[in-house]
Structures are given as C-alpha cells and as structure tokens.
Coordinates of C-alpha atoms and ligand atoms in Angstrom, one line a residue:
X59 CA 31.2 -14.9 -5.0
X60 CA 28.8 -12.8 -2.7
X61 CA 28.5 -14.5 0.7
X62 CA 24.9 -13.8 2.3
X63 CA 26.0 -12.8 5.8
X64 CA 23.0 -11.6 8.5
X65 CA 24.1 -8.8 10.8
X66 CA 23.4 -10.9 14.1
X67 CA 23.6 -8.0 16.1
X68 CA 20.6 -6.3 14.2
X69 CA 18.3 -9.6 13.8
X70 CA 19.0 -9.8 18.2
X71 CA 17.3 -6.8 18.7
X72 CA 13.7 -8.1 17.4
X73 CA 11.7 -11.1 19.9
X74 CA 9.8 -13.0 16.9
X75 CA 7.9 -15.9 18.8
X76 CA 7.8 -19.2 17.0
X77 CA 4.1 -19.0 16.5
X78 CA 1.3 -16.6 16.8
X79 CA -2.5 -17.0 17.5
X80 CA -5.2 -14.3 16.4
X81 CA -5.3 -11.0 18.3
X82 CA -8.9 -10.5 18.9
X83 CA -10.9 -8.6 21.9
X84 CA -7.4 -7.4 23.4
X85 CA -6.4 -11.2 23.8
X86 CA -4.4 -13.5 21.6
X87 CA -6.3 -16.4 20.9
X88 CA -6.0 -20.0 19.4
X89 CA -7.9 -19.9 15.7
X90 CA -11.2 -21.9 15.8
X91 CA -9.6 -23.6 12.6
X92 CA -6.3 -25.5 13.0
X93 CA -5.3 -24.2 9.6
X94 CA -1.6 -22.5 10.1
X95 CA 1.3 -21.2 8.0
X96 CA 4.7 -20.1 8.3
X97 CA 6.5 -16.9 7.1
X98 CA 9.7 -16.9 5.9
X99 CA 12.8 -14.4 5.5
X100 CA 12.5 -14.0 1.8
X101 CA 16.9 -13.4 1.9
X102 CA 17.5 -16.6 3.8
X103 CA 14.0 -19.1 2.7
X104 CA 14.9 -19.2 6.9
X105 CA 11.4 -19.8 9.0
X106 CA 10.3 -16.6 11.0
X107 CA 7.5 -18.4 12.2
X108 CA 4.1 -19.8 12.2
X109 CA 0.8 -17.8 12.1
X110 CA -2.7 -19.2 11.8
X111 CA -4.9 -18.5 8.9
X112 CA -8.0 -17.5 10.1
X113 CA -11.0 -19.5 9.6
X114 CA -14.7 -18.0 9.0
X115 CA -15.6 -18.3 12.7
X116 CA -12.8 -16.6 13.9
X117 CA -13.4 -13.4 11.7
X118 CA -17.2 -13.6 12.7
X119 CA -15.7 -13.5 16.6
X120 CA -13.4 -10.5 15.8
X121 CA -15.9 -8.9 13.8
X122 CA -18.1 -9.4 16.9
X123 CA -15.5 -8.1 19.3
X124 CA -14.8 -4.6 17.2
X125 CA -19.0 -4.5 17.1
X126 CA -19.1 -4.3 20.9
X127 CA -16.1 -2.5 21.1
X128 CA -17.8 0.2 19.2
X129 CA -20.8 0.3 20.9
X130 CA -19.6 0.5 24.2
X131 CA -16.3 2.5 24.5
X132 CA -14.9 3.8 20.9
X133 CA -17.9 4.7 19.1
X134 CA -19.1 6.8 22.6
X135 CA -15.4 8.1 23.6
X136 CA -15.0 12.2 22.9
X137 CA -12.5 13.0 20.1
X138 CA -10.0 14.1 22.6
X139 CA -10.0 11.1 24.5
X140 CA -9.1 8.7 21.5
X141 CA -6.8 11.1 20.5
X142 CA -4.7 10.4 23.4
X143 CA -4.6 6.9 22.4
X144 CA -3.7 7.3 19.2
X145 CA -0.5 9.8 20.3
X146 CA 0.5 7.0 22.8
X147 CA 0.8 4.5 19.9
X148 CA 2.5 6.9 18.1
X149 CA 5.0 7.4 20.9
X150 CA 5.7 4.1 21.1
X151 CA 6.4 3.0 17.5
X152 CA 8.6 6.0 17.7
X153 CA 10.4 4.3 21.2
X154 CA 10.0 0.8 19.3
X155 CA 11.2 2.0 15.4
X156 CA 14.3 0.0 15.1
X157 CA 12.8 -3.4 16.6
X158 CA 10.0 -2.6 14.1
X159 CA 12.5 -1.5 11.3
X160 CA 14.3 -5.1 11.7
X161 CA 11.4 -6.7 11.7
X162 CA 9.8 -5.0 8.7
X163 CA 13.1 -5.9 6.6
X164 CA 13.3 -9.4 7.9
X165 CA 9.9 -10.5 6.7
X166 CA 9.6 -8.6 3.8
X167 CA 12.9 -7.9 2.2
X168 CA 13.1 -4.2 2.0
X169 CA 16.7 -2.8 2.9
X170 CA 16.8 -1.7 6.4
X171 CA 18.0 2.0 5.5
X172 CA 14.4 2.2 3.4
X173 CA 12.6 0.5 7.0
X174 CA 14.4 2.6 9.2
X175 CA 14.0 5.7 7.3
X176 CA 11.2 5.6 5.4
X177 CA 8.6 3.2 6.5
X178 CA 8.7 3.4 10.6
X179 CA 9.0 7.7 10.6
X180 CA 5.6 7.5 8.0
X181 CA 4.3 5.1 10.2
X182 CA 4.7 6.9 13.6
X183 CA 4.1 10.1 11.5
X184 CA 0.6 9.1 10.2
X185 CA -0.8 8.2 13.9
X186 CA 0.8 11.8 14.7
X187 CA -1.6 13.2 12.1
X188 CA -4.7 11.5 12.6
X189 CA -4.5 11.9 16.0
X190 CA -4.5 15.8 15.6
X191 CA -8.0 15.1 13.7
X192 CA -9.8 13.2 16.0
X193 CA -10.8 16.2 18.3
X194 CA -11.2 18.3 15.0
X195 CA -13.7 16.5 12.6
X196 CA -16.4 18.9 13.1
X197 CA -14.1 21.1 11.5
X198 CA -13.1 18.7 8.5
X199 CA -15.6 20.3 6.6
X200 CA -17.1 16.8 6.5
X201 CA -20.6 18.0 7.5
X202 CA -23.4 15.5 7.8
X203 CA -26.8 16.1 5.9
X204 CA -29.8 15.7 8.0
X205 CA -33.0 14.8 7.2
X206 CA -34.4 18.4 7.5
X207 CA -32.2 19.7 5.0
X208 CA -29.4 21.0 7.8
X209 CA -26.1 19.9 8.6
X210 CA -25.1 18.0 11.6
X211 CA -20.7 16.7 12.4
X212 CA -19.7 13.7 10.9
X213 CA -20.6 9.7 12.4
X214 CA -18.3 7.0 12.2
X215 CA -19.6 4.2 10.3
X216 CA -19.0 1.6 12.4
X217 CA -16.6 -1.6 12.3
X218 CA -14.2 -1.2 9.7
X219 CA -12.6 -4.6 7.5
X220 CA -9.3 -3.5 6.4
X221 CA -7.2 -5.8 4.2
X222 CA -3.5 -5.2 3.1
X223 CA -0.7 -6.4 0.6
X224 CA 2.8 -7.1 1.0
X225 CA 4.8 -4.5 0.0
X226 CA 4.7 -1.8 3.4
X227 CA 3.0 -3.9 5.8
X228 CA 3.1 -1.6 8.6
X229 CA 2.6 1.9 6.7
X230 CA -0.3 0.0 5.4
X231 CA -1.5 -0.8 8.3
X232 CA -1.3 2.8 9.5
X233 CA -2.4 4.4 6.4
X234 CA -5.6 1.9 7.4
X235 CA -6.1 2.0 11.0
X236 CA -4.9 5.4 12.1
X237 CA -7.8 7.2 10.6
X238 CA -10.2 4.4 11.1
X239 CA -9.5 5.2 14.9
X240 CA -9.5 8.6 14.8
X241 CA -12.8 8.6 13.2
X242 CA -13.8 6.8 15.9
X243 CA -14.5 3.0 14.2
X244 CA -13.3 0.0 15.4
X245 CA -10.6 -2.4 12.9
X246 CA -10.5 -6.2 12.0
X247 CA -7.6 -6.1 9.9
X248 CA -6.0 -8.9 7.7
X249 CA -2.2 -8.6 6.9
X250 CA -0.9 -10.3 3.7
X251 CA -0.2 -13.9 4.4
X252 CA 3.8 -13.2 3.7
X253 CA 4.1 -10.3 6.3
X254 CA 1.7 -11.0 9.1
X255 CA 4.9 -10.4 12.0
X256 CA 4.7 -6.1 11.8
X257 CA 0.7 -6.5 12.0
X258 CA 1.4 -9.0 15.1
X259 CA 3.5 -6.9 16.6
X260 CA 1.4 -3.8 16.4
X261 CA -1.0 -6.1 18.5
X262 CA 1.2 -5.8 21.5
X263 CA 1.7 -2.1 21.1
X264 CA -2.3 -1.4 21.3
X265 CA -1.9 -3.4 24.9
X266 CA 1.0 -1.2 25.8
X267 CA -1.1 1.8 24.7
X268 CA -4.0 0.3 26.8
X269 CA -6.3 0.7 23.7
X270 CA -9.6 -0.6 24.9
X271 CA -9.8 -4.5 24.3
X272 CA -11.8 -5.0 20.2
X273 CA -10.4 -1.9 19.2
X274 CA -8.5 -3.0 16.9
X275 CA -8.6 -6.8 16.1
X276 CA -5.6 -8.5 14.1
X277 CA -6.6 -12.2 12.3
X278 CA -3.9 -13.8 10.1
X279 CA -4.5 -15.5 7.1
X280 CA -4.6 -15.8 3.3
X281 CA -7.0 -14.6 0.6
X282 CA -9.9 -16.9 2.0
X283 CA -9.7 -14.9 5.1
X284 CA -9.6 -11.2 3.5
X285 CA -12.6 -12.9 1.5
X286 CA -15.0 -13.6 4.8
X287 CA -14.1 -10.7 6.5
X288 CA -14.6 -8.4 3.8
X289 CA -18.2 -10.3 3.2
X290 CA -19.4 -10.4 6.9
X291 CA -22.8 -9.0 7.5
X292 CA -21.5 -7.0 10.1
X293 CA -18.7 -4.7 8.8
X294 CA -19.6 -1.2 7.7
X295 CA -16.6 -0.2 6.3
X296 CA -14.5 -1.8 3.8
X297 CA -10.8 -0.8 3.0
X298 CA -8.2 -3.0 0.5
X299 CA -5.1 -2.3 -1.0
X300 CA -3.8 -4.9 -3.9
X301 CA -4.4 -6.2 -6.7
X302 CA -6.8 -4.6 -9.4
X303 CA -7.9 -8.0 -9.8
X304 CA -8.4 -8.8 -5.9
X305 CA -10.0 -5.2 -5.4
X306 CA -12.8 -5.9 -8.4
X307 CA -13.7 -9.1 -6.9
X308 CA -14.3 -7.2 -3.2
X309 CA -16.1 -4.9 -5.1
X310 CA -18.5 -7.5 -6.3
X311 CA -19.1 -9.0 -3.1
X312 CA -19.7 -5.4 -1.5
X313 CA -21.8 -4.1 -4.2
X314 CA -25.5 -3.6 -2.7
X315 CA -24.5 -4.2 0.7
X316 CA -24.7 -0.3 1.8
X317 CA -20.8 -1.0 3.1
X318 CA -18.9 1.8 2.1
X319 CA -16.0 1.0 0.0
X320 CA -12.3 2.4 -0.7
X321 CA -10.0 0.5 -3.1
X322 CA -6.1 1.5 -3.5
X323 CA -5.2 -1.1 -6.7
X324 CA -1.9 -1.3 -8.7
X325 CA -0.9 1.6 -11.0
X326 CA 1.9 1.8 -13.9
X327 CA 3.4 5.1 -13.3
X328 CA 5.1 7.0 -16.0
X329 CA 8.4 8.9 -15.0
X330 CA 8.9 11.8 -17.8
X331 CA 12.2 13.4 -18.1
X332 CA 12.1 16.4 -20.6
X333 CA 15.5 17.7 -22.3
X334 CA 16.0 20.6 -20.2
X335 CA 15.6 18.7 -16.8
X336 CA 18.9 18.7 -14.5
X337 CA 19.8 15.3 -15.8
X338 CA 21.9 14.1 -12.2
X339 CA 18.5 14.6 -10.5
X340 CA 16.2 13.0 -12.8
X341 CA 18.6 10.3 -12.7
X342 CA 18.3 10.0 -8.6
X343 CA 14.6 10.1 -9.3
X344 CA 14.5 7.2 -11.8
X345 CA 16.2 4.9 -9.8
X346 CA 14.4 6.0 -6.8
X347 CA 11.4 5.7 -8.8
X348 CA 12.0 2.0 -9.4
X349 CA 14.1 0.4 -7.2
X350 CA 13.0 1.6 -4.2
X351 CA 11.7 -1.3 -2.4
X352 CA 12.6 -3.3 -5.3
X353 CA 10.2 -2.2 -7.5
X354 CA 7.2 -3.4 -5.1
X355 CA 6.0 0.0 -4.7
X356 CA 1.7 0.7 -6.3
X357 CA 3.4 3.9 -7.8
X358 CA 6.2 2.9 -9.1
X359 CA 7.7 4.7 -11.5
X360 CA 8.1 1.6 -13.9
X361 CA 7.6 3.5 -17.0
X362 CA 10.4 5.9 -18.0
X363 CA 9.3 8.1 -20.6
X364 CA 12.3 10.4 -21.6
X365 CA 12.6 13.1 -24.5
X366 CA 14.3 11.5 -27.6
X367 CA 17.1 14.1 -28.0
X368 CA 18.4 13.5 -24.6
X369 CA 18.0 9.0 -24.9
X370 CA 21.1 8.5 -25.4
X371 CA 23.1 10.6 -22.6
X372 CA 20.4 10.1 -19.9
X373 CA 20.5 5.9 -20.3
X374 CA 24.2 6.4 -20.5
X375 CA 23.8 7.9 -16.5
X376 CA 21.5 5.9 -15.8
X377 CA 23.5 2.9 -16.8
X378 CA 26.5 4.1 -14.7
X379 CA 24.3 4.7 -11.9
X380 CA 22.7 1.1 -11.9
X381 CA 26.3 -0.1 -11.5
X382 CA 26.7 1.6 -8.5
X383 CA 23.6 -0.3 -6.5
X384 CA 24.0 -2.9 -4.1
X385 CA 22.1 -5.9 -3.5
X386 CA 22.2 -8.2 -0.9
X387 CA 21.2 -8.5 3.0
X388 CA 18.6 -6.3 4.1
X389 CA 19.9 -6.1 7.4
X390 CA 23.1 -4.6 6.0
X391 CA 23.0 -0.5 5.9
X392 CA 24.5 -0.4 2.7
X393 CA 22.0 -2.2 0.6
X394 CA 20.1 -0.3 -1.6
X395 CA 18.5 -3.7 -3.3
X396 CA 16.9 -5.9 -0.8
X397 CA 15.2 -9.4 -1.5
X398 CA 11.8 -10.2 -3.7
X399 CA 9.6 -11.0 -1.4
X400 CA 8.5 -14.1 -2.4
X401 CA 9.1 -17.2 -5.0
X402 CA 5.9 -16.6 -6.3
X403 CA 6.3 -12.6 -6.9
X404 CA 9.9 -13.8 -8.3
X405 CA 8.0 -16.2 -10.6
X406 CA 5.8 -13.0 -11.9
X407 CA 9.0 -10.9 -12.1
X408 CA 10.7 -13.2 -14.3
X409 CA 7.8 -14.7 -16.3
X410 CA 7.2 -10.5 -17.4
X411 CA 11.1 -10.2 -18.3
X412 CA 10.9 -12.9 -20.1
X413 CA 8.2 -11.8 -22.0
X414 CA 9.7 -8.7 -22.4
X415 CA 12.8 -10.3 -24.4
X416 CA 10.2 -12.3 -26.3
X417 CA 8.3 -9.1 -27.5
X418 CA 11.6 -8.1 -28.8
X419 CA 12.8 -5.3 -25.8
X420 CA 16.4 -4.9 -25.2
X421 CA 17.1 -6.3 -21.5
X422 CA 20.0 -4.9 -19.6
X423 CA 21.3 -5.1 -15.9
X424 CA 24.5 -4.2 -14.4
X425 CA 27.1 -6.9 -13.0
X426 CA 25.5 -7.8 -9.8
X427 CA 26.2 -11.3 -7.7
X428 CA 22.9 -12.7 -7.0
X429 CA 23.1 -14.6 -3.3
X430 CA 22.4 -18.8 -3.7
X431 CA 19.4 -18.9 -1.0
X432 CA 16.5 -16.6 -0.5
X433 CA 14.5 -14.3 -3.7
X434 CA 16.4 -12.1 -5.6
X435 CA 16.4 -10.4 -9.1
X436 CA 19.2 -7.8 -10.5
X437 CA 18.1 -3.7 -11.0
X438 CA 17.0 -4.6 -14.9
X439 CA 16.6 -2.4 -17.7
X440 CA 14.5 -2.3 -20.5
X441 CA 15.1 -0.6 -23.6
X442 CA 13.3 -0.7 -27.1
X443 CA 9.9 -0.7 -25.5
X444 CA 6.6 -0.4 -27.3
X445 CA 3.4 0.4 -25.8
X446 CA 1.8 -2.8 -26.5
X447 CA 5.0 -4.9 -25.2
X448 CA 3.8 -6.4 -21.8
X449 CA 6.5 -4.8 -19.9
X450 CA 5.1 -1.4 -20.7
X451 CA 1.5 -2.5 -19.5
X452 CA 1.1 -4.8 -16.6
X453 CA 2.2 -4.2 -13.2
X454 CA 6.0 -5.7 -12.7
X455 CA 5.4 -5.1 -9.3
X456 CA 9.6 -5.6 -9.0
X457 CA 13.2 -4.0 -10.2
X458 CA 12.5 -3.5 -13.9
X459 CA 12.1 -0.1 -15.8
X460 CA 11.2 -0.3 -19.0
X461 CA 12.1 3.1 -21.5
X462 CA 10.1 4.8 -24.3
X463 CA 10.6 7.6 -25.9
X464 CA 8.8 11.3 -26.7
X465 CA 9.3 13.7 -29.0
X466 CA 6.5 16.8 -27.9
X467 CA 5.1 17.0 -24.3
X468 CA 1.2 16.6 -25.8
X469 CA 3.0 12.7 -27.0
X470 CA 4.3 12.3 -23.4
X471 CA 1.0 13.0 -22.0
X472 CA -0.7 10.5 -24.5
X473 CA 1.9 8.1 -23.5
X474 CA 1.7 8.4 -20.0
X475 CA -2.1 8.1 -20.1
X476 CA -2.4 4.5 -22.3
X477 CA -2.7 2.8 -19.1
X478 CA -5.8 1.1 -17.5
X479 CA -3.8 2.5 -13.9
X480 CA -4.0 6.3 -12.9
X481 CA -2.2 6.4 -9.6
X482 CA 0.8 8.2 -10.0
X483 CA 3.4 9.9 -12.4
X484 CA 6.5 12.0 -12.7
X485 CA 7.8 15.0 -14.2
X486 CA 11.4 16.0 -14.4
X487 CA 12.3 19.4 -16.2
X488 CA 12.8 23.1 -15.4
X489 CA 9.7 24.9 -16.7
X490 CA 7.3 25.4 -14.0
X491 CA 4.5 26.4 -16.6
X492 CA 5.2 22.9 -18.3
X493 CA 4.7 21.1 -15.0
X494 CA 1.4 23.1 -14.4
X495 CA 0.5 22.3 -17.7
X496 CA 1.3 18.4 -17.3
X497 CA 0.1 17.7 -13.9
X498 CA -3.7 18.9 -15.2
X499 CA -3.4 16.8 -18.0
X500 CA -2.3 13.3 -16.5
X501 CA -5.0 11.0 -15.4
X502 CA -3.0 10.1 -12.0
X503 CA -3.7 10.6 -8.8
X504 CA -0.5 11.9 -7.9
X505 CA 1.9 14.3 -10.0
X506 CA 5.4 14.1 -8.8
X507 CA 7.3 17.5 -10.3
X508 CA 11.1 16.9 -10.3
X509 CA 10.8 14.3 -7.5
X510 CA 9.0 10.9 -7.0
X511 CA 8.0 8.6 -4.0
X512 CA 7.3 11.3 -1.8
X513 CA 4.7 11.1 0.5
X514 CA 2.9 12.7 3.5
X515 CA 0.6 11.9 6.0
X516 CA -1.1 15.5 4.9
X517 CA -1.1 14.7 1.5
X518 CA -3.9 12.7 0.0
X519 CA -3.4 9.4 -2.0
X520 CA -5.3 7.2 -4.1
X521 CA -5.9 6.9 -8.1
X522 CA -8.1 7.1 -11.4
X523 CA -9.6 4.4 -13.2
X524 CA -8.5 0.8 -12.3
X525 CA -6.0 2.0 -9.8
X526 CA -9.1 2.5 -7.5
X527 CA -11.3 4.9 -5.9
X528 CA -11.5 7.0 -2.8
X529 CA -8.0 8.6 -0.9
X530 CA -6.1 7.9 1.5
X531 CA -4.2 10.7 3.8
X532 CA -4.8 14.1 4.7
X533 CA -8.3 15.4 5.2
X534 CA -9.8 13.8 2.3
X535 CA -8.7 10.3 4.3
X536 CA -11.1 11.2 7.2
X537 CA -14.3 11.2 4.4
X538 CA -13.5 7.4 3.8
X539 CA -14.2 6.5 7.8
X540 CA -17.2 9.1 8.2
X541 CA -20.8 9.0 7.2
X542 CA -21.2 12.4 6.0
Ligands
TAP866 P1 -3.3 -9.0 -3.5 O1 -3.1 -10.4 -4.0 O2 -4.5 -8.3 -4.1 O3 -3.5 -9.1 -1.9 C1 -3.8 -8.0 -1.1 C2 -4.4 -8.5 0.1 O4 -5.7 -9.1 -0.2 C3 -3.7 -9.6 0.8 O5 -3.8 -9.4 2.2 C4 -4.4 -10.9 0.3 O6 -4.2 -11.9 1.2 C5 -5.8 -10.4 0.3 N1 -6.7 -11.1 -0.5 C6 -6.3 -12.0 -1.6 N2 -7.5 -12.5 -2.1 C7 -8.5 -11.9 -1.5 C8 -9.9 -12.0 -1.6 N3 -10.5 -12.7 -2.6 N4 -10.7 -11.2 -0.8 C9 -10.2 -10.5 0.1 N5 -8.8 -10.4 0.3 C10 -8.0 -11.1 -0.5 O7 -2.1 -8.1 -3.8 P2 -0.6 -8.3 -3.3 O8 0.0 -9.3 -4.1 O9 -0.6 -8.6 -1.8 O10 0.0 -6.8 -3.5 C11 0.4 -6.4 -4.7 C12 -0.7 -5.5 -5.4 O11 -1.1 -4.5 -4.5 C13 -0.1 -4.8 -6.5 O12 -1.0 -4.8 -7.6 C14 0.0 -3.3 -6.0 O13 0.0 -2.3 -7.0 C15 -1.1 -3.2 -5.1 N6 -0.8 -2.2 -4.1 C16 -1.5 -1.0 -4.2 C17 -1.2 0.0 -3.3 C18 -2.0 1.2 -3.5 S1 -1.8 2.3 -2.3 N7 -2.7 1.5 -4.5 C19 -0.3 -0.2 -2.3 C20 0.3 -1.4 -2.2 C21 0.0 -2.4 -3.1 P3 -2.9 -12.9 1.0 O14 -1.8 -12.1 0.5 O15 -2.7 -13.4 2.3 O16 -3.3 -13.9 0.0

C-alpha cells in the first residue's frame, strides 16, 4: 500500500506562521471581525494555519488605504519609477522561488515540479513584463480620447478590487496585480479562502521591495468578503477569475456602477487530434492537457475530440501512458498527480463521474493507490461520451477527460463549439492550412496548434461567451487597468 511520506527537508524550507492578520496600508493588522479560518494541506487534511476572513469594515479600511495610496504616491509616481518596484519584486520572487514553490504545493496540491517550474518562473516572468510597460504606456497604443476630439496617454483608473480562485494562487495573483501596478493603480486583493498563504506571503515581499505602504492591500476571506470588496463605492476597477456562476453575480452587482469590469470564468476546452497528427505528441499534449494540475486548470483540455479512424490506437497510447503517472506527495519530484484541493472540489469531482457512469459513459483509470488521508482522485477516463452527457458539458474542474469522436474537420469544429465556454482549445495534426483554417473557426480565446497549456506573459488571455470578457497578458492586459 502507498505510504504518504512528506519530504521534511522541502516543507523546512518554507516559515508558515500559525496565523495571519490582514495586510493593509503596509501593516499586518488584526481583522475588525473576529471571524477566522484555517487552511489545510489538502495531501495530509494537516492545519497550515489560520487566516481571518475579512469583515465589511476591514475591506472599507483597505479600500481606503489603496485610495490614499493612489492619490498621494502611485497614482503621481513617473512610469519609470514604479517600474523599478515592480523589477525588485520580480527579483525577489525569483531569489524566493523555491520557498514560494513549497508553499504553493503545500496549500494547494499541485506537484512541486509543476510549482517549481511552471507557476513561480510565470510568476516572476509576468512582473518582468509589466514592469517593461510601465514607462512605455504612451506607446501602448492605448491613447485616451479628449474632450476636443484629440488624443491624450492613458490614466489609471484608480483602486483596483481583484478577486482570485484556487487553482494558481500566485500566477493569479500576478496575472492581477502586476499590470494593475504598472498601470499605475493601487490593489485590494482577495485570495480564495483555500489558498490565502502565497497571497500572505507576497505581502512580505512588497515590504522587502519597499513598495509604498496601500499599494497593494491583501484581506483574507471567503466569498462574503470578495462580495464587499467587489461592491464598495470606492473601487474603480474590478478583476475576478472563477466561477461563471460567481463572475455573473459580480457582474450584477457592478452593472451601472461606471466600475470597469474584467471577468476570466471557466471554459471546457476541446483537445482535437486529427489522423495525421504525430500520435506520441498528441498523446503528451492530452495528458498535459488534463492532468496538469489535476485537471484544475480554466482551460483545460477536458474534452478530447479525436478522428474516428485513429480511436482506437490513440486511446490505446493514451491508456499506456495514463499507467505510467504517478500520484501521490506533492512535495515529492516525481509526482505528476498531486492532491484535489479540497473535499468539497472532490465532492464535485466525484458527484460528475458519477454522473457520467449514470448517463451511460464508459469510466476507466489506470491501477493507481489512492493515499488514506488528504483529497485525491485517480487520472480517469471517459469513453462513450455524448454531447449532452454532463461530463461533456460542465466544468470537471479535476483529472477526468472525457472522449468523443469526429469524422470531418467542419464536425470537429461544430463539436468543439457546443459549449456555453469559449476559452481555449487544441489542435493536433500536421497540416498548417488545417490549423489556419481551425483556429478562425473556433469560438475560443486561445487556439493551441500541436501543443496545449502554454502560456506567456506576452501573450493575451481571456475567452468568448460565458468564459468571460476582457484579456489578460500582453498589451491588450494593460487596456483593462487604463482609462482610454
Ligand atoms: P469561485 O467559487 O468563483 O471563487 C473565485 C473567487 O471568488 C474566490 O476567491 C472566492 O472566494 C470568491 N467569491 C466567491 N463568491 C463570491 C462573491 N459572491 N463575490 C465575490 N467573490 C466571491 O471559483 P473557484 O472555485 O475558486 O475556482 C474555480 C473556477 O474558476 C472554475 O470555474 C474555473 O474555470 C475558474 N477559473 C478561471 C480562470 C480563467 S483565467 N478563466 C482561471 C482560474 C479559474 P472563496 O474561494 O474564498 O469562497
């Protein structure tokens, strides 16, 4: 039987204290509430600690502290000058990346290869980017309209209310706060409630960088505090990622405020593998595709839609492949399948497999010891799909793939598209016209060509329909932090 065994040299590397206050104004501070919660290594159900959960008053303090922060340092500081912030903070995630890597993977799950060298080196490289852009905006082709009818450089808009998931705390964060900063706003950002510890510790690197005290702002909690920070009065700027469902009700509550909005929402990506695509690749992709960060990835490739006259050969690899993963401790280097990170995303996770069987799919998974404590679920495979099973339309949001079938490139495209989500998609064969050809006619916001899960700082991000609106990254990520 597998034995769960932490790596105690890795987990001494990280100083987690056994409880945080808020970070607002430069200062950590005692919540006005006494509301508090814990968060827990999802491998071990092992305490990490105890954050509070913000209460109304606290958010309108924070919100109050990035206000004057604006209006009396960032909002007035020359690009160049909060570019050299933002470089410093970059330096030192780079200095701190394996404390930060550990604690990623400790609090959320993820195996400490995908932390280590995925999530901190996007992290470090996104503060990189945007800090090349804050001296630059006048040249972001991001002109302002005036009210003569000329054009005038780009304003920030103010204090921004930034609200994250689960699933890359920290890259979210930076996705969020890098161009914020660069654009010259000030941040009150809310980390999910079962990853707050990244968030915290980026805290203590904006002292280290001696970013100006209200900055950036850091309050704790659940949904009820994402809810009254997104609703204050005073924000100008509104930026969630999560749920479709959670995004439409912030849309609601922002609607008619004059806050700008940006919303990155689920998605249900399909991975297409055509006949004559070099079938060891695809097969890298797929599984990249899905089980990469155990399936808690927006653009997931959850849906693989693969010719009919190559079914039966590509599930055979795939199958063999599958065999080959490893779950177990994050901490260890050899994982490839970390923990769920949480029993309630488990509970969704299973409740959708279940269903899946129900609906009459065809559920595979390879032999695969499943550790007694802490959230886990096997690499699973679906096949026998239909398009109305649940499986093939709601977001897993974990390790399952479920497989249809195509016989003509114009079905995959029709497949691909039956989806409320338009965030991402794959394609996986030789013909570069084909590609071409698919990429203008899928309604998702990325188009993957014989890779998937790639991503760069330069490289805008964000989807069609109800995977959200406005883009993250590159140039087009500046527009969502400027009045232009
Ligand atoms: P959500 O439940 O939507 O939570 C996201 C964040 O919003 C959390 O910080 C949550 O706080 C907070 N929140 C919950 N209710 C709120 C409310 N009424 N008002 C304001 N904030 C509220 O999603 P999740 O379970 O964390 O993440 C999974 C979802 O995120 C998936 O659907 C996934 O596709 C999506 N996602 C999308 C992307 C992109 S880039 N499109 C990236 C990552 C994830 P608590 O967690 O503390 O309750």
């Amino acid at each position: 039987m597998f034995e769960y065994a932490p790596a105690p040299e890795s987990r001494d590397i990280v100083d987690i204290r056994p409880s945080y206050g808020l970070f607002i104004n430069g200062e950590w501070v005692d919540s006005l509430g006494d509301a508090r919660d814990k968060t827990v290594n999802p491998a071990t159900e092992e305490v990490l600690s105890e954050f509070a959960l913000a209460a109304g008053a606290d958010v309108d303090r924070a919100v109050s502290a990035a206000r004057k922060a604006y209006e009396s340092v960032w909002g007035r500081l020359p690009g160049r000058e909060r570019a050299k912030y933002l470089f410093r903070i970059a330096r030192i995630i780079q200095e701190r990346a394996r404390e930060l890597a550990v604690l990623e993977s400790l609090d959320n799950g993820k195996p400490i290869r995908e932390s280590r060298d995925v999530d901190l080196p996007l992290v470090a490289a996104h503060f990189f980017y945007y800090a090349g852009w804050a001296d630059k905006l006048s040249y972001a082709g991001l002109a302002r309209r005036t009210p003569d009818g000329g054009f005038a450089d780009p304003r920030p808009l103010g204090v921004a209310a930034q609200v994250i998931p689960w699933n890359f705390p920290l890259l979210m964060l930076a996705w969020k706060i890098a161009p914020a900063l660069a654009c010259g706003n000030t941040v009150v950002l809310k980390p999910a409630e079962t990853t707050p510890l990244t968030a915290l510790a980026f805290a203590e690197i904006c002292r280290q960088a001696d970013l100006p005290p209200g900055v950036v702002n850091i309050v704790t909690g659940a949904g009820a505090t994402g809810q009254a920070l997104v609703s204050h009065p005073d924000v100008n700027k509104v930026a969630f990622t999560g749920s479709t469902e959670v995004g439409r009700q912030i849309a609601r509550s922002v609607a008619g405020t004059g806050k700008k909005l940006t919303l990155e929402l689920g998605g249900k990506a399909a991975n297409i593998v055509f006949d004559d695509a070099a079938l060891d690749q695809a097969v890298e992709g797929i599984v990249n595709g899905i089980f990469f960060n155990q399936g808690h990835v927006c653009c997931a490739g959850s849906r693989l839609l693969v010719q009919e006259s190559i079914q039966e050969e590509l599930l055979a690899a795939l199958k063999r492949r599958l065999g080959t993963l490893r779950l177990g401790d994050p901490l260890d280097k050899n994982t490839d399948i970390g923990a769920i990170n949480s029993a309630a995303q488990l509970d969704r996770i299973k409740t959708l497999s279940e269903a899946g069987e129900q609906e009459g799919a065809e559920r595979w998974s390879p032999p695969c010891p499943i550790p007694d404590k802490g959230f886990w679920f096997p690499p699973t495979l679906f096949t026998g799909v239909a398009q109305s099973h649940r499986i093939a339309r709601e977001e897993i949001f974990g390790p399952v793939l479920s497989v249809l079938t195509f016989r003509t490139p114009a079905e995959a495209v029709e497949k691909a598209n039956n989806t409320p989500y338009g965030l991402s998609a794959g394609v996986w064969t030789e013909k570069g016209s084909r590609i071409l050809w698919m990429a203008d006619k899928l309604r998702a916001g990325v188009v993957w060509a014989n890779t998937f899960n790639r991503f760069d700082p330069a490289s805008p991000f964000g989807g069609y329909k109800e995977s959200g609106y406005g883009r993250e990254g590159g140039r087009h990520g500046l527009e969502a932090y400027l009045d232009v």
